Short mmCIF file of C-alpha atoms and ligand atoms in Angstrom, two decimals:
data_model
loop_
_atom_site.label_atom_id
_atom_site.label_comp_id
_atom_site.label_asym_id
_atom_site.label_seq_id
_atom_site.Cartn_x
_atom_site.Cartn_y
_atom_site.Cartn_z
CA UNK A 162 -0.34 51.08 31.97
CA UNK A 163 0.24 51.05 35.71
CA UNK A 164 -1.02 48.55 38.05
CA UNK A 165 -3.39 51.28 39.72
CA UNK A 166 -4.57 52.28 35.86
CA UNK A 167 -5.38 48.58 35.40
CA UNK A 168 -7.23 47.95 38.18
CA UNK A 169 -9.30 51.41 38.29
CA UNK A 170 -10.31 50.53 33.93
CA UNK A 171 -11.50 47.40 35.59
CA UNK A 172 -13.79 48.68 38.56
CA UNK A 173 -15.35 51.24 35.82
CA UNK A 174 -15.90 48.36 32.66
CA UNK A 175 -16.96 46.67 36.30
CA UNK A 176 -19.92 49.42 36.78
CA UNK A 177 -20.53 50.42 33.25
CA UNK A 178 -21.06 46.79 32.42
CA UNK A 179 -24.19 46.94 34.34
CA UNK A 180 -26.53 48.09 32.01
CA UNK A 181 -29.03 46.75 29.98
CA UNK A 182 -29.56 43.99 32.89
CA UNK A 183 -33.15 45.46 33.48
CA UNK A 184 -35.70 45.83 31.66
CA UNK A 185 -38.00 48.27 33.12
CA UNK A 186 -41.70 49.06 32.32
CA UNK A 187 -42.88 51.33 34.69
CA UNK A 188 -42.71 55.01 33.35
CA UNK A 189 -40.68 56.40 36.07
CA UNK A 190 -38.28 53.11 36.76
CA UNK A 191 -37.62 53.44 33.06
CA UNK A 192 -36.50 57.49 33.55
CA UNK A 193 -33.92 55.77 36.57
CA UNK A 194 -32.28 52.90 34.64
CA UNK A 195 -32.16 55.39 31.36
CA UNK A 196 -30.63 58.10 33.27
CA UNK A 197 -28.68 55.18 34.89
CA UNK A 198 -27.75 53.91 31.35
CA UNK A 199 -26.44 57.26 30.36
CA UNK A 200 -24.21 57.22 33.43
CA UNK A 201 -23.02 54.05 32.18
CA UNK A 202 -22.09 55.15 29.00
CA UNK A 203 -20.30 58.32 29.60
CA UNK A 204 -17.97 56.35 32.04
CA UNK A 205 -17.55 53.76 29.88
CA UNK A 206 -16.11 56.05 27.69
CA UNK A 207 -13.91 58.18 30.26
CA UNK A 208 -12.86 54.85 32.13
CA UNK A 209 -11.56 53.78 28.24
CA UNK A 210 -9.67 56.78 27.15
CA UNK A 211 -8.44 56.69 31.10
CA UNK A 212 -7.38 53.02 30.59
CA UNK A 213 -6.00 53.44 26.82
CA UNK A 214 -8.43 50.87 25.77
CA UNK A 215 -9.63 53.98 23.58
CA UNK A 216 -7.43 56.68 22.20
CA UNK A 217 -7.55 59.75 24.13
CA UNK A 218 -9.79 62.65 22.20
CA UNK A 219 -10.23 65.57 24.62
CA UNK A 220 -13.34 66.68 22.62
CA UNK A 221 -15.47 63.49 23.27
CA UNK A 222 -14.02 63.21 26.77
CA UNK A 223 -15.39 66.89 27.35
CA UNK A 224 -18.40 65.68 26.18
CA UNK A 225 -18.64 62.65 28.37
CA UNK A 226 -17.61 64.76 31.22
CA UNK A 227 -20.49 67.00 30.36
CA UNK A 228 -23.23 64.20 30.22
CA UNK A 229 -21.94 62.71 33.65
CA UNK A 230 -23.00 65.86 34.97
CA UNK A 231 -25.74 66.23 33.51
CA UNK A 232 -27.05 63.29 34.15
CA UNK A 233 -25.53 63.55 38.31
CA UNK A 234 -28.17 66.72 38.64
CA UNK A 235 -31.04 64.82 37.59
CA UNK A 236 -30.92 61.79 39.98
CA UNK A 237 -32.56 63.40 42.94
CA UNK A 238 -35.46 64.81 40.98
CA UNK A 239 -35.88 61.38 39.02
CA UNK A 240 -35.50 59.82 41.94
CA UNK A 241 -37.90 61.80 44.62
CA UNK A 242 -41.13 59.82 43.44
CA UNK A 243 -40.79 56.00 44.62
CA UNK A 244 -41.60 53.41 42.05
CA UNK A 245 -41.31 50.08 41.91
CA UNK A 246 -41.38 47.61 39.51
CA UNK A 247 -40.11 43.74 39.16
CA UNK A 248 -36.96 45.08 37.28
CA UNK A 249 -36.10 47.93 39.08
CA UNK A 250 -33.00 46.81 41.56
CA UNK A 251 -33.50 50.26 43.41
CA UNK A 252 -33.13 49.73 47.08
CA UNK A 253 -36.52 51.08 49.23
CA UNK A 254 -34.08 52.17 51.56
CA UNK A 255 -33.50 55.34 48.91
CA UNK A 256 -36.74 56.95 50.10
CA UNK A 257 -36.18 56.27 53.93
CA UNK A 258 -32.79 58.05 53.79
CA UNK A 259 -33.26 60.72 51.32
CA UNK A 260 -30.98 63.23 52.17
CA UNK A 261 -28.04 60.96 52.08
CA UNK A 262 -28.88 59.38 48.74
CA UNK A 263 -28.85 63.07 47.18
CA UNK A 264 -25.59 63.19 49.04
CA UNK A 265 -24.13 60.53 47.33
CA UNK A 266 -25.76 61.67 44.02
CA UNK A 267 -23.64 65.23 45.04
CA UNK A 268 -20.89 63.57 45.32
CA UNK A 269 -20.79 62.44 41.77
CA UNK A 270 -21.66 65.79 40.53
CA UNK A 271 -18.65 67.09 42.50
CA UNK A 272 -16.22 64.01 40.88
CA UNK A 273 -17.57 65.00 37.48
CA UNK A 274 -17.78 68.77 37.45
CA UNK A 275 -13.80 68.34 38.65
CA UNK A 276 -12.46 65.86 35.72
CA UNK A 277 -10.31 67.62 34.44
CA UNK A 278 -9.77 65.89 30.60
CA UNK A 279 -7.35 67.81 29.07
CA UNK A 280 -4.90 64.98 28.92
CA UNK A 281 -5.45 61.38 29.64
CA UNK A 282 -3.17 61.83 32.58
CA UNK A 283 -5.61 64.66 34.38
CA UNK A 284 -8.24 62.05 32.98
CA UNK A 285 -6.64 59.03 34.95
CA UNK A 286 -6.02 61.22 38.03
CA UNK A 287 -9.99 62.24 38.61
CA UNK A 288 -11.75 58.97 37.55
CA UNK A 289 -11.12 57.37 40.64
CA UNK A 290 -13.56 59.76 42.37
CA UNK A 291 -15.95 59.30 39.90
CA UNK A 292 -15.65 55.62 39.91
CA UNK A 293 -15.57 55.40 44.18
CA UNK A 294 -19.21 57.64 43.95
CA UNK A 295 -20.66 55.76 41.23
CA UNK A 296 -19.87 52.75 43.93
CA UNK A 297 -20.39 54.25 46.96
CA UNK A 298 -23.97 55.02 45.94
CA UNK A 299 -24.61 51.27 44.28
CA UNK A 300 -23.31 49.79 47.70
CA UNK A 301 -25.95 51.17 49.75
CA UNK A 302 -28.77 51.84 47.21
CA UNK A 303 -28.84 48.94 44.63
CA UNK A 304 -30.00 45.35 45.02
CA UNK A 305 -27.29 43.06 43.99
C1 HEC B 97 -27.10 58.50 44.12
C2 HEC B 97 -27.08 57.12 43.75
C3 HEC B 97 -26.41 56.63 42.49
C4 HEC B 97 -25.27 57.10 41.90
C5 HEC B 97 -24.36 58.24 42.34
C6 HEC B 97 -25.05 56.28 40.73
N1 HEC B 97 -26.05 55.34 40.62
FE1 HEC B 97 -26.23 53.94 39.13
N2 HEC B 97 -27.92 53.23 39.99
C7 HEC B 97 -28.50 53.70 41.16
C8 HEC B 97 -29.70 52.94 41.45
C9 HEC B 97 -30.63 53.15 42.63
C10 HEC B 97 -29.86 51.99 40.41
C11 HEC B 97 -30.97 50.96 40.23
C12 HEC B 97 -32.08 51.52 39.32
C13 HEC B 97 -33.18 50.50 39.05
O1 HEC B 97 -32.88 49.35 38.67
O2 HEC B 97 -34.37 50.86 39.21
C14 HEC B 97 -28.70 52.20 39.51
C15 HEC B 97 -28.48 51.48 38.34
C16 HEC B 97 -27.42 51.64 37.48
C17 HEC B 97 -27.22 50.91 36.24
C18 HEC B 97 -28.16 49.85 35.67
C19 HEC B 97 -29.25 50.53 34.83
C20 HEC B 97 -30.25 49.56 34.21
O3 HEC B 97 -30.56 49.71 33.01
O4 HEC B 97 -30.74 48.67 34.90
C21 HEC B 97 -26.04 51.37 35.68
C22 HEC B 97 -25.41 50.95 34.37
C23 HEC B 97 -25.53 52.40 36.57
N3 HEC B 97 -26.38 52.55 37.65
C24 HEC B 97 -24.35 53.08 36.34
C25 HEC B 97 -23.87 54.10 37.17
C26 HEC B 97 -22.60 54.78 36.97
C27 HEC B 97 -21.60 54.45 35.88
C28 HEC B 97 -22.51 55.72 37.95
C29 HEC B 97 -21.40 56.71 38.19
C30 HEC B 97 -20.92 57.48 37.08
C31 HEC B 97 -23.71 55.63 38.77
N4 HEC B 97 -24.52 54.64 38.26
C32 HEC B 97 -23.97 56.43 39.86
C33 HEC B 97 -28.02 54.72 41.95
C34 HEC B 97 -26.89 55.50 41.69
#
């Protein structure tokens, strides 16, 4: 594996590792860190084939790509009510900047939709995108 390879399996075990940190009780903070969850798992899957940490199977990477993006077009409408709750680590500054948080939830919806996983190599090349917008959204809209 390449240095790049390395360190990009890294940064995704990085964000897929979050989950299961919260435990959530209100209804609709519980729909976020689910839908969150699922996010987690479907990269943690394409960032292991991508890494060779799991053998390569172009049938469960098409169906990781296909939860990514299904789970990328449901963050704004999860996300449009505000909740809160002690657990959630969603930033208020979501609902005071709406347009760009569905902008960053585009983004990944863009990364995914364009994985292209017919080989771990086309795998490798397009999980940095997904990775950077998984990121770029957590930098500005989840407490640390
Ligand atoms: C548009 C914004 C946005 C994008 C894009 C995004 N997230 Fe999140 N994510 C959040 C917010 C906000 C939370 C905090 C939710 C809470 O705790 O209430 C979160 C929480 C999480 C959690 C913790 C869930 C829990 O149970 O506490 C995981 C895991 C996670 N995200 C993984 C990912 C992965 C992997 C990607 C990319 C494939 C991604 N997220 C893309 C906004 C985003």
């Amino acid at each position: 594996m390449t240095f790049k390879a390395k360190a990009l399996v890294a940064t995704l075990i990085l964000v897929a590792g979050v989950a299961v940190a919260a435990d959530a009780t209100d209804p609709t903070v519980k729909a976020w860190q689910e839908l969150m969850d699922g996010n987690g798992a479907a990269t943690k899957t394409l960032g292991g084939m991508a890494g060779g940490k799991m053998a390569f199977d172009a049938a469960e990477a098409e169906q990781a790509k296909a939860a990514l993006i299904d789970h990328a077009g449901a963050i704004a409408a999860k996300f449009m009510t505000q909740a809160s709750d002690p657990a959630s680590k969603a930033s208020p500054d979501i609902w005071t900047n709406w347009d760009d948080f569905v902008a960053k939830a585009n983004a990944l919806s863009t990364a995914a939709t364009a994985l292209d996983v017919t080989s771990m190599e086309t795998l490798q090349a397009g999980m940095g995108a997904v990775g950077g917008a998984c990121k770029d959204c957590h930098t500005k809209y989840k407490l640390p």
